[in-house]
mmCIF file with all atom_site columns, C-alpha atoms in Angstrom:
data_model
loop_
_atom_site.group_PDB
_atom_site.id
_atom_site.type_symbol
_atom_site.label_atom_id
_atom_site.label_alt_id
_atom_site.label_comp_id
_atom_site.label_asym_id
_atom_site.label_entity_id
_atom_site.label_seq_id
_atom_site.pdbx_PDB_ins_code
_atom_site.Cartn_x
_atom_site.Cartn_y
_atom_site.Cartn_z
_atom_site.occupancy
_atom_site.B_iso_or_equiv
_atom_site.pdbx_formal_charge
_atom_site.auth_seq_id
_atom_site.auth_comp_id
_atom_site.auth_asym_id
_atom_site.auth_atom_id
_atom_site.pdbx_PDB_model_num
ATOM 1   C CA . MET A 1 1   ? -5.009  -14.558 19.214  1.00 57.00 ? 1   MET A CA 1
ATOM 2   C CA . THR A 1 2   ? -6.702  -11.990 16.989  1.00 80.00 ? 2   THR A CA 1
ATOM 3   C CA . THR A 1 3   ? -5.573  -12.308 13.372  1.00 94.00 ? 3   THR A CA 1
ATOM 4   C CA . PRO A 1 4   ? -5.297  -8.913  11.662  1.00 96.00 ? 4   PRO A CA 1
ATOM 5   C CA . VAL A 1 5   ? -6.950  -8.531  8.273   1.00 98.00 ? 5   VAL A CA 1
ATOM 6   C CA . VAL A 1 6   ? -4.991  -6.598  5.665   1.00 98.00 ? 6   VAL A CA 1
ATOM 7   C CA . SER A 1 7   ? -6.451  -5.699  2.278   1.00 98.00 ? 7   SER A CA 1
ATOM 8   C CA . ILE A 1 8   ? -4.305  -4.495  -0.600  1.00 99.00 ? 8   ILE A CA 1
ATOM 9   C CA . ALA A 1 9   ? -6.324  -2.293  -2.950  1.00 98.00 ? 9   ALA A CA 1
ATOM 10  C CA . TYR A 1 10  ? -4.262  -1.687  -6.060  1.00 98.00 ? 10  TYR A CA 1
ATOM 11  C CA . HIS A 1 11  ? -4.187  -1.003  -9.780  1.00 98.00 ? 11  HIS A CA 1
ATOM 12  C CA . SER A 1 12  ? -1.474  -2.251  -12.114 1.00 98.00 ? 12  SER A CA 1
ATOM 13  C CA . GLY A 1 13  ? -1.331  -1.040  -15.678 1.00 96.00 ? 13  GLY A CA 1
ATOM 14  C CA . TYR A 1 14  ? 1.392   -3.317  -17.039 1.00 97.00 ? 14  TYR A CA 1
ATOM 15  C CA . GLY A 1 15  ? 2.025   -5.789  -14.232 1.00 98.00 ? 15  GLY A CA 1
ATOM 16  C CA . HIS A 1 16  ? 4.874   -4.050  -12.380 1.00 98.00 ? 16  HIS A CA 1
ATOM 17  C CA . THR A 1 17  ? 2.694   -2.761  -9.559  1.00 98.00 ? 17  THR A CA 1
ATOM 18  C CA . ALA A 1 18  ? 1.041   -6.180  -9.292  1.00 98.00 ? 18  ALA A CA 1
ATOM 19  C CA . VAL A 1 19  ? 4.479   -7.616  -8.457  1.00 98.00 ? 19  VAL A CA 1
ATOM 20  C CA . LEU A 1 20  ? 4.730   -5.129  -5.596  1.00 98.00 ? 20  LEU A CA 1
ATOM 21  C CA . ALA A 1 21  ? 1.190   -5.941  -4.435  1.00 98.00 ? 21  ALA A CA 1
ATOM 22  C CA . GLU A 1 22  ? 2.131   -9.621  -4.260  1.00 98.00 ? 22  GLU A CA 1
ATOM 23  C CA . ALA A 1 23  ? 5.256   -8.679  -2.290  1.00 98.00 ? 23  ALA A CA 1
ATOM 24  C CA . VAL A 1 24  ? 3.235   -6.634  0.221   1.00 98.00 ? 24  VAL A CA 1
ATOM 25  C CA . SER A 1 25  ? 0.866   -9.584  0.506   1.00 98.00 ? 25  SER A CA 1
ATOM 26  C CA . SER A 1 26  ? 3.755   -11.991 1.069   1.00 98.00 ? 26  SER A CA 1
ATOM 27  C CA . GLY A 1 27  ? 5.186   -9.827  3.842   1.00 98.00 ? 27  GLY A CA 1
ATOM 28  C CA . ALA A 1 28  ? 1.818   -9.455  5.556   1.00 98.00 ? 28  ALA A CA 1
ATOM 29  C CA . LEU A 1 29  ? 1.150   -13.195 5.354   1.00 98.00 ? 29  LEU A CA 1
ATOM 30  C CA . GLU A 1 30  ? 4.605   -13.894 6.770   1.00 98.00 ? 30  GLU A CA 1
ATOM 31  C CA . ALA A 1 31  ? 3.706   -11.646 9.706   1.00 97.00 ? 31  ALA A CA 1
ATOM 32  C CA . GLY A 1 32  ? 0.558   -13.666 10.363  1.00 97.00 ? 32  GLY A CA 1
ATOM 33  C CA . ALA A 1 33  ? -2.139  -11.526 8.735   1.00 98.00 ? 33  ALA A CA 1
ATOM 34  C CA . GLN A 1 34  ? -5.112  -12.624 6.698   1.00 98.00 ? 34  GLN A CA 1
ATOM 35  C CA . VAL A 1 35  ? -4.703  -10.877 3.340   1.00 98.00 ? 35  VAL A CA 1
ATOM 36  C CA . HIS A 1 36  ? -7.043  -9.871  0.517   1.00 98.00 ? 36  HIS A CA 1
ATOM 37  C CA . LEU A 1 37  ? -5.607  -8.736  -2.832  1.00 98.00 ? 37  LEU A CA 1
ATOM 38  C CA . ILE A 1 38  ? -8.123  -6.466  -4.549  1.00 98.00 ? 38  ILE A CA 1
ATOM 39  C CA . LYS A 1 39  ? -7.720  -5.117  -8.083  1.00 98.00 ? 39  LYS A CA 1
ATOM 40  C CA . VAL A 1 40  ? -9.548  -1.804  -7.885  1.00 98.00 ? 40  VAL A CA 1
ATOM 41  C CA . ASP A 1 41  ? -10.414 -1.741  -11.587 1.00 98.00 ? 41  ASP A CA 1
ATOM 42  C CA . GLU A 1 42  ? -12.268 -5.050  -11.142 1.00 98.00 ? 42  GLU A CA 1
ATOM 43  C CA . ILE A 1 43  ? -13.619 -4.521  -7.616  1.00 98.00 ? 43  ILE A CA 1
ATOM 44  C CA . THR A 1 44  ? -16.837 -6.320  -6.654  1.00 98.00 ? 44  THR A CA 1
ATOM 45  C CA . ASP A 1 45  ? -19.419 -5.581  -3.981  1.00 98.00 ? 45  ASP A CA 1
ATOM 46  C CA . ALA A 1 46  ? -18.007 -8.467  -1.954  1.00 98.00 ? 46  ALA A CA 1
ATOM 47  C CA . GLN A 1 47  ? -14.534 -6.920  -2.142  1.00 98.00 ? 47  GLN A CA 1
ATOM 48  C CA . TRP A 1 48  ? -15.851 -3.547  -0.971  1.00 98.00 ? 48  TRP A CA 1
ATOM 49  C CA . GLU A 1 49  ? -17.205 -5.451  2.034   1.00 98.00 ? 49  GLU A CA 1
ATOM 50  C CA . GLN A 1 50  ? -13.766 -7.026  2.546   1.00 98.00 ? 50  GLN A CA 1
ATOM 51  C CA . LEU A 1 51  ? -12.280 -3.528  2.683   1.00 98.00 ? 51  LEU A CA 1
ATOM 52  C CA . ASP A 1 52  ? -14.948 -2.504  5.195   1.00 98.00 ? 52  ASP A CA 1
ATOM 53  C CA . ALA A 1 53  ? -14.059 -5.481  7.398   1.00 97.00 ? 53  ALA A CA 1
ATOM 54  C CA . SER A 1 54  ? -10.284 -5.013  7.187   1.00 98.00 ? 54  SER A CA 1
ATOM 55  C CA . ASP A 1 55  ? -8.075  -3.712  9.965   1.00 98.00 ? 55  ASP A CA 1
ATOM 56  C CA . ALA A 1 56  ? -5.667  -2.184  7.436   1.00 98.00 ? 56  ALA A CA 1
ATOM 57  C CA . VAL A 1 57  ? -5.857  -1.138  3.795   1.00 98.00 ? 57  VAL A CA 1
ATOM 58  C CA . VAL A 1 58  ? -2.731  -0.749  1.664   1.00 99.00 ? 58  VAL A CA 1
ATOM 59  C CA . PHE A 1 59  ? -3.174  1.412   -1.432  1.00 99.00 ? 59  PHE A CA 1
ATOM 60  C CA . GLY A 1 60  ? -1.073  0.716   -4.516  1.00 98.00 ? 60  GLY A CA 1
ATOM 61  C CA . SER A 1 61  ? -0.814  2.236   -7.971  1.00 98.00 ? 61  SER A CA 1
ATOM 62  C CA . PRO A 1 62  ? 1.726   3.052   -10.632 1.00 98.00 ? 62  PRO A CA 1
ATOM 63  C CA . THR A 1 63  ? 2.618   6.713   -10.846 1.00 98.00 ? 63  THR A CA 1
ATOM 64  C CA . TYR A 1 64  ? 1.350   8.102   -14.149 1.00 97.00 ? 64  TYR A CA 1
ATOM 65  C CA . MET A 1 65  ? 1.847   11.774  -14.982 1.00 95.00 ? 65  MET A CA 1
ATOM 66  C CA . GLY A 1 66  ? 2.793   12.569  -11.396 1.00 95.00 ? 66  GLY A CA 1
ATOM 67  C CA . THR A 1 67  ? -0.090  10.893  -9.595  1.00 97.00 ? 67  THR A CA 1
ATOM 68  C CA . ALA A 1 68  ? -1.927  7.615   -9.150  1.00 98.00 ? 68  ALA A CA 1
ATOM 69  C CA . SER A 1 69  ? -3.459  6.023   -12.230 1.00 98.00 ? 69  SER A CA 1
ATOM 70  C CA . GLY A 1 70  ? -6.871  6.993   -13.546 1.00 98.00 ? 70  GLY A CA 1
ATOM 71  C CA . ALA A 1 71  ? -8.252  3.613   -12.500 1.00 98.00 ? 71  ALA A CA 1
ATOM 72  C CA . PHE A 1 72  ? -7.102  4.187   -8.942  1.00 98.00 ? 72  PHE A CA 1
ATOM 73  C CA . HIS A 1 73  ? -8.647  7.667   -8.931  1.00 98.00 ? 73  HIS A CA 1
ATOM 74  C CA . VAL A 1 74  ? -11.972 6.123   -9.977  1.00 98.00 ? 74  VAL A CA 1
ATOM 75  C CA . PHE A 1 75  ? -11.718 3.769   -6.997  1.00 98.00 ? 75  PHE A CA 1
ATOM 76  C CA . ALA A 1 76  ? -10.798 6.629   -4.664  1.00 98.00 ? 76  ALA A CA 1
ATOM 77  C CA . GLU A 1 77  ? -13.830 8.626   -5.772  1.00 98.00 ? 77  GLU A CA 1
ATOM 78  C CA . ALA A 1 78  ? -16.075 5.580   -5.402  1.00 98.00 ? 78  ALA A CA 1
ATOM 79  C CA . SER A 1 79  ? -14.824 5.202   -1.811  1.00 98.00 ? 79  SER A CA 1
ATOM 80  C CA . SER A 1 80  ? -16.676 8.431   -0.986  1.00 97.00 ? 80  SER A CA 1
ATOM 81  C CA . LYS A 1 81  ? -19.684 6.244   -0.191  1.00 96.00 ? 81  LYS A CA 1
ATOM 82  C CA . ARG A 1 82  ? -17.630 4.943   2.744   1.00 97.00 ? 82  ARG A CA 1
ATOM 83  C CA . TRP A 1 83  ? -16.491 8.474   3.584   1.00 97.00 ? 83  TRP A CA 1
ATOM 84  C CA . PHE A 1 84  ? -20.046 9.651   4.277   1.00 96.00 ? 84  PHE A CA 1
ATOM 85  C CA . GLY A 1 85  ? -20.417 7.105   7.055   1.00 95.00 ? 85  GLY A CA 1
ATOM 86  C CA . GLN A 1 86  ? -16.741 7.201   8.084   1.00 96.00 ? 86  GLN A CA 1
ATOM 87  C CA . ASP A 1 87  ? -16.798 3.432   7.583   1.00 97.00 ? 87  ASP A CA 1
ATOM 88  C CA . TRP A 1 88  ? -12.990 3.217   7.405   1.00 98.00 ? 88  TRP A CA 1
ATOM 89  C CA . LYS A 1 89  ? -12.304 5.536   10.343  1.00 98.00 ? 89  LYS A CA 1
ATOM 90  C CA . ASP A 1 90  ? -9.413  4.387   12.560  1.00 97.00 ? 90  ASP A CA 1
ATOM 91  C CA . LYS A 1 91  ? -8.328  1.640   10.176  1.00 98.00 ? 91  LYS A CA 1
ATOM 92  C CA . LEU A 1 92  ? -4.633  1.598   9.337   1.00 98.00 ? 92  LEU A CA 1
ATOM 93  C CA . ALA A 1 93  ? -3.440  2.611   5.879   1.00 98.00 ? 93  ALA A CA 1
ATOM 94  C CA . ALA A 1 94  ? -0.205  2.419   3.905   1.00 98.00 ? 94  ALA A CA 1
ATOM 95  C CA . GLY A 1 95  ? 0.861   2.693   0.282   1.00 98.00 ? 95  GLY A CA 1
ATOM 96  C CA . PHE A 1 96  ? 3.235   1.725   -2.513  1.00 98.00 ? 96  PHE A CA 1
ATOM 97  C CA . THR A 1 97  ? 3.937   2.850   -6.053  1.00 98.00 ? 97  THR A CA 1
ATOM 98  C CA . ASN A 1 98  ? 6.170   2.262   -9.075  1.00 98.00 ? 98  ASN A CA 1
ATOM 99  C CA . SER A 1 99  ? 7.334   4.455   -11.944 1.00 97.00 ? 99  SER A CA 1
ATOM 100 C CA . GLY A 1 100 ? 9.845   4.367   -14.762 1.00 96.00 ? 100 GLY A CA 1
ATOM 101 C CA . SER A 1 101 ? 12.015  7.154   -13.391 1.00 95.00 ? 101 SER A CA 1
ATOM 102 C CA . LYS A 1 102 ? 14.103  7.073   -10.242 1.00 93.00 ? 102 LYS A CA 1
ATOM 103 C CA . SER A 1 103 ? 12.027  9.920   -8.819  1.00 91.00 ? 103 SER A CA 1
ATOM 104 C CA . GLY A 1 104 ? 9.140   10.124  -11.238 1.00 89.00 ? 104 GLY A CA 1
ATOM 105 C CA . ASP A 1 105 ? 7.148   12.195  -8.723  1.00 95.00 ? 105 ASP A CA 1
ATOM 106 C CA . LYS A 1 106 ? 6.277   9.006   -6.850  1.00 97.00 ? 106 LYS A CA 1
ATOM 107 C CA . LEU A 1 107 ? 6.088   10.994  -3.620  1.00 97.00 ? 107 LEU A CA 1
ATOM 108 C CA . HIS A 1 108 ? 3.035   12.795  -4.985  1.00 97.00 ? 108 HIS A CA 1
ATOM 109 C CA . THR A 1 109 ? 1.254   9.468   -5.456  1.00 98.00 ? 109 THR A CA 1
ATOM 110 C CA . LEU A 1 110 ? 2.061   8.425   -1.892  1.00 98.00 ? 110 LEU A CA 1
ATOM 111 C CA . GLN A 1 111 ? 0.868   11.810  -0.631  1.00 98.00 ? 111 GLN A CA 1
ATOM 112 C CA . PHE A 1 112 ? -2.352  11.329  -2.580  1.00 98.00 ? 112 PHE A CA 1
ATOM 113 C CA . PHE A 1 113 ? -2.798  8.022   -0.736  1.00 98.00 ? 113 PHE A CA 1
ATOM 114 C CA . GLN A 1 114 ? -2.058  9.741   2.588   1.00 98.00 ? 114 GLN A CA 1
ATOM 115 C CA . ILE A 1 115 ? -4.677  12.415  1.941   1.00 98.00 ? 115 ILE A CA 1
ATOM 116 C CA . LEU A 1 116 ? -7.210  9.786   0.852   1.00 98.00 ? 116 LEU A CA 1
ATOM 117 C CA . ALA A 1 117 ? -6.537  7.908   4.088   1.00 98.00 ? 117 ALA A CA 1
ATOM 118 C CA . ALA A 1 118 ? -6.798  11.105  6.138   1.00 98.00 ? 118 ALA A CA 1
ATOM 119 C CA . GLN A 1 119 ? -10.147 11.976  4.573   1.00 98.00 ? 119 GLN A CA 1
ATOM 120 C CA . HIS A 1 120 ? -11.389 8.577   5.664   1.00 98.00 ? 120 HIS A CA 1
ATOM 121 C CA . GLY A 1 121 ? -10.044 9.143   9.188   1.00 98.00 ? 121 GLY A CA 1
ATOM 122 C CA . MET A 1 122 ? -7.488  6.349   8.786   1.00 98.00 ? 122 MET A CA 1
ATOM 123 C CA . ASN A 1 123 ? -4.074  6.187   10.486  1.00 98.00 ? 123 ASN A CA 1
ATOM 124 C CA . TRP A 1 124 ? -1.069  6.137   8.145   1.00 98.00 ? 124 TRP A CA 1
ATOM 125 C CA . VAL A 1 125 ? 1.761   3.648   8.616   1.00 98.00 ? 125 VAL A CA 1
ATOM 126 C CA . ASN A 1 126 ? 5.014   4.783   7.007   1.00 98.00 ? 126 ASN A CA 1
ATOM 127 C CA . LEU A 1 127 ? 7.814   2.608   5.656   1.00 98.00 ? 127 LEU A CA 1
ATOM 128 C CA . GLY A 1 128 ? 9.922   2.775   8.811   1.00 97.00 ? 128 GLY A CA 1
ATOM 129 C CA . LEU A 1 129 ? 13.264  2.340   7.063   1.00 97.00 ? 129 LEU A CA 1
ATOM 130 C CA . HIS A 1 130 ? 16.357  4.465   6.746   1.00 97.00 ? 130 HIS A CA 1
ATOM 131 C CA . PRO A 1 131 ? 17.230  5.285   3.139   1.00 96.00 ? 131 PRO A CA 1
ATOM 132 C CA . GLY A 1 132 ? 19.522  2.885   1.341   1.00 96.00 ? 132 GLY A CA 1
ATOM 133 C CA . TRP A 1 133 ? 22.117  3.431   -1.378  1.00 95.00 ? 133 TRP A CA 1
ATOM 134 C CA . ASN A 1 134 ? 23.075  6.879   -0.065  1.00 95.00 ? 134 ASN A CA 1
ATOM 135 C CA . ASN A 1 135 ? 26.700  6.352   0.888   1.00 95.00 ? 135 ASN A CA 1
ATOM 136 C CA . SER A 1 136 ? 29.842  4.810   -0.590  1.00 96.00 ? 136 SER A CA 1
ATOM 137 C CA . ALA A 1 137 ? 29.244  1.511   1.214   1.00 94.00 ? 137 ALA A CA 1
ATOM 138 C CA . GLY A 1 138 ? 25.668  1.227   -0.043  1.00 94.00 ? 138 GLY A CA 1
ATOM 139 C CA . SER A 1 139 ? 24.332  -0.303  -3.246  1.00 96.00 ? 139 SER A CA 1
ATOM 140 C CA . GLU A 1 140 ? 21.239  -0.560  -5.387  1.00 95.00 ? 140 GLU A CA 1
ATOM 141 C CA . HIS A 1 141 ? 20.478  -3.783  -3.523  1.00 97.00 ? 141 HIS A CA 1
ATOM 142 C CA . ASP A 1 142 ? 19.727  -1.948  -0.262  1.00 97.00 ? 142 ASP A CA 1
ATOM 143 C CA . LEU A 1 143 ? 16.220  -1.866  1.150   1.00 97.00 ? 143 LEU A CA 1
ATOM 144 C CA . ASN A 1 144 ? 14.576  1.489   0.432   1.00 97.00 ? 144 ASN A CA 1
ATOM 145 C CA . ARG A 1 145 ? 17.190  2.112   -2.259  1.00 97.00 ? 145 ARG A CA 1
ATOM 146 C CA . LEU A 1 146 ? 15.205  5.118   -3.541  1.00 97.00 ? 146 LEU A CA 1
ATOM 147 C CA . GLY A 1 147 ? 15.116  6.783   -0.128  1.00 96.00 ? 147 GLY A CA 1
ATOM 148 C CA . VAL A 1 148 ? 11.360  7.224   0.286   1.00 97.00 ? 148 VAL A CA 1
ATOM 149 C CA . PHE A 1 149 ? 9.839   7.377   3.771   1.00 97.00 ? 149 PHE A CA 1
ATOM 150 C CA . ALA A 1 150 ? 6.075   7.671   3.208   1.00 98.00 ? 150 ALA A CA 1
ATOM 151 C CA . GLY A 1 151 ? 5.676   4.225   1.669   1.00 98.00 ? 151 GLY A CA 1
ATOM 152 C CA . ALA A 1 152 ? 7.306   1.649   -0.592  1.00 98.00 ? 152 ALA A CA 1
ATOM 153 C CA . ALA A 1 153 ? 8.591   3.083   -3.871  1.00 98.00 ? 153 ALA A CA 1
ATOM 154 C CA . ALA A 1 154 ? 9.935   1.164   -6.851  1.00 98.00 ? 154 ALA A CA 1
ATOM 155 C CA . GLN A 1 155 ? 11.502  1.975   -10.195 1.00 97.00 ? 155 GLN A CA 1
ATOM 156 C CA . THR A 1 156 ? 11.258  -0.207  -13.286 1.00 97.00 ? 156 THR A CA 1
ATOM 157 C CA . ASN A 1 157 ? 12.536  0.683   -16.752 1.00 97.00 ? 157 ASN A CA 1
ATOM 158 C CA . VAL A 1 158 ? 9.689   1.606   -19.074 1.00 94.00 ? 158 VAL A CA 1
ATOM 159 C CA . ASP A 1 159 ? 10.891  -0.767  -21.800 1.00 97.00 ? 159 ASP A CA 1
ATOM 160 C CA . GLU A 1 160 ? 11.077  -3.826  -19.528 1.00 97.00 ? 160 GLU A CA 1
ATOM 161 C CA . GLY A 1 161 ? 8.401   -6.145  -18.181 1.00 97.00 ? 161 GLY A CA 1
ATOM 162 C CA . PRO A 1 162 ? 7.209   -6.921  -14.661 1.00 97.00 ? 162 PRO A CA 1
ATOM 163 C CA . GLU A 1 163 ? 9.741   -9.736  -14.324 1.00 98.00 ? 163 GLU A CA 1
ATOM 164 C CA . THR A 1 164 ? 12.424  -7.031  -14.058 1.00 97.00 ? 164 THR A CA 1
ATOM 165 C CA . VAL A 1 165 ? 11.032  -5.295  -10.967 1.00 98.00 ? 165 VAL A CA 1
ATOM 166 C CA . HIS A 1 166 ? 14.125  -4.762  -8.821  1.00 98.00 ? 166 HIS A CA 1
ATOM 167 C CA . LYS A 1 167 ? 14.645  -7.355  -6.095  1.00 98.00 ? 167 LYS A CA 1
ATOM 168 C CA . ALA A 1 168 ? 15.428  -4.612  -3.572  1.00 98.00 ? 168 ALA A CA 1
ATOM 169 C CA . ASP A 1 169 ? 12.104  -2.926  -4.369  1.00 98.00 ? 169 ASP A CA 1
ATOM 170 C CA . ILE A 1 170 ? 10.303  -6.243  -3.929  1.00 98.00 ? 170 ILE A CA 1
ATOM 171 C CA . ALA A 1 171 ? 12.039  -6.756  -0.580  1.00 98.00 ? 171 ALA A CA 1
ATOM 172 C CA . THR A 1 172 ? 11.082  -3.218  0.448   1.00 98.00 ? 172 THR A CA 1
ATOM 173 C CA . ALA A 1 173 ? 7.432   -3.942  -0.390  1.00 98.00 ? 173 ALA A CA 1
ATOM 174 C CA . GLU A 1 174 ? 7.625   -7.164  1.633   1.00 98.00 ? 174 GLU A CA 1
ATOM 175 C CA . HIS A 1 175 ? 8.954   -5.107  4.541   1.00 98.00 ? 175 HIS A CA 1
ATOM 176 C CA . LEU A 1 176 ? 5.958   -2.768  4.225   1.00 98.00 ? 176 LEU A CA 1
ATOM 177 C CA . GLY A 1 177 ? 3.610   -5.768  4.307   1.00 98.00 ? 177 GLY A CA 1
ATOM 178 C CA . ARG A 1 178 ? 5.189   -7.083  7.502   1.00 98.00 ? 178 ARG A CA 1
ATOM 179 C CA . ARG A 1 179 ? 5.145   -3.625  9.067   1.00 98.00 ? 179 ARG A CA 1
ATOM 180 C CA . ILE A 1 180 ? 1.460   -2.973  8.357   1.00 98.00 ? 180 ILE A CA 1
ATOM 181 C CA . ALA A 1 181 ? 0.509   -6.468  9.568   1.00 98.00 ? 181 ALA A CA 1
ATOM 182 C CA . ASP A 1 182 ? 2.486   -6.011  12.793  1.00 97.00 ? 182 ASP A CA 1
ATOM 183 C CA . ALA A 1 183 ? 0.900   -2.612  13.375  1.00 98.00 ? 183 ALA A CA 1
ATOM 184 C CA . ALA A 1 184 ? -2.571  -4.022  12.677  1.00 97.00 ? 184 ALA A CA 1
ATOM 185 C CA . ARG A 1 185 ? -1.957  -6.813  15.193  1.00 96.00 ? 185 ARG A CA 1
ATOM 186 C CA . VAL A 1 186 ? -1.061  -4.279  17.880  1.00 96.00 ? 186 VAL A CA 1
ATOM 187 C CA . VAL A 1 187 ? -4.254  -2.341  17.155  1.00 95.00 ? 187 VAL A CA 1
ATOM 188 C CA . THR A 1 188 ? -6.542  -5.382  17.045  1.00 94.00 ? 188 THR A CA 1
ATOM 189 C CA . LEU A 1 189 ? -5.102  -6.832  20.255  1.00 93.00 ? 189 LEU A CA 1
ATOM 190 C CA . GLY A 1 190 ? -5.359  -3.438  21.921  1.00 92.00 ? 190 GLY A CA 1
ATOM 191 C CA . ARG A 1 191 ? -8.988  -3.060  20.938  1.00 89.00 ? 191 ARG A CA 1
ATOM 192 C CA . ALA A 1 192 ? -9.732  -6.587  22.161  1.00 87.00 ? 192 ALA A CA 1
ATOM 193 C CA . ALA A 1 193 ? -8.051  -5.817  25.481  1.00 89.00 ? 193 ALA A CA 1
ATOM 194 C CA . LEU A 1 194 ? -9.992  -2.559  25.858  1.00 90.00 ? 194 LEU A CA 1
ATOM 195 C CA . ALA A 1 195 ? -13.231 -4.348  25.048  1.00 85.00 ? 195 ALA A CA 1
ATOM 196 C CA . GLY A 1 196 ? -12.418 -6.885  27.773  1.00 83.00 ? 196 GLY A CA 1
ATOM 197 C CA . VAL A 1 197 ? -11.778 -4.108  30.285  1.00 81.00 ? 197 VAL A CA 1
ATOM 198 C CA . ALA A 1 198 ? -15.029 -2.395  29.334  1.00 72.00 ? 198 ALA A CA 1
ATOM 199 C CA . ALA A 1 199 ? -16.937 -5.648  29.745  1.00 66.00 ? 199 ALA A CA 1
#
């Protein structure tokens, strides 16, 4: 069986987003993927090659001032070398983010990731969950408690450390990891089957 390769390219300013990256990784591993965790502010040539060889790339960043962090923007601009050759075309993409506010304009960060993926010709995988915590029977412990559809979104108080990332947000990020790994498996098996037909 073809094992999908999922890379998680992320920046974490204070450790909160790193918790989410680990959760995405855990979910993808649980779903049978090979996973690479790549800190974009420390990325090496070998890690760029890992991204090139991946079936799916998950983008992650805290939301600062209504968009992804400066370090992530540097990475995004550096990826233009791949854009020229469309090296990431038809890979899968997904994203996650964290901010101190319940909204915090996190959607703008996820939309930035979506546009980055679209420029590379990638195919976006959304969260695939109904919103949680939106009726009288719901609670803050629901998956997708912030009601975001484009990707996994988390909220952590600005005066608390990464150990306080909400368990529901961690579980939502794990769900995203499983979802992207499952989608990547479908794509890799489909490509293998098409290659067999062509042969």
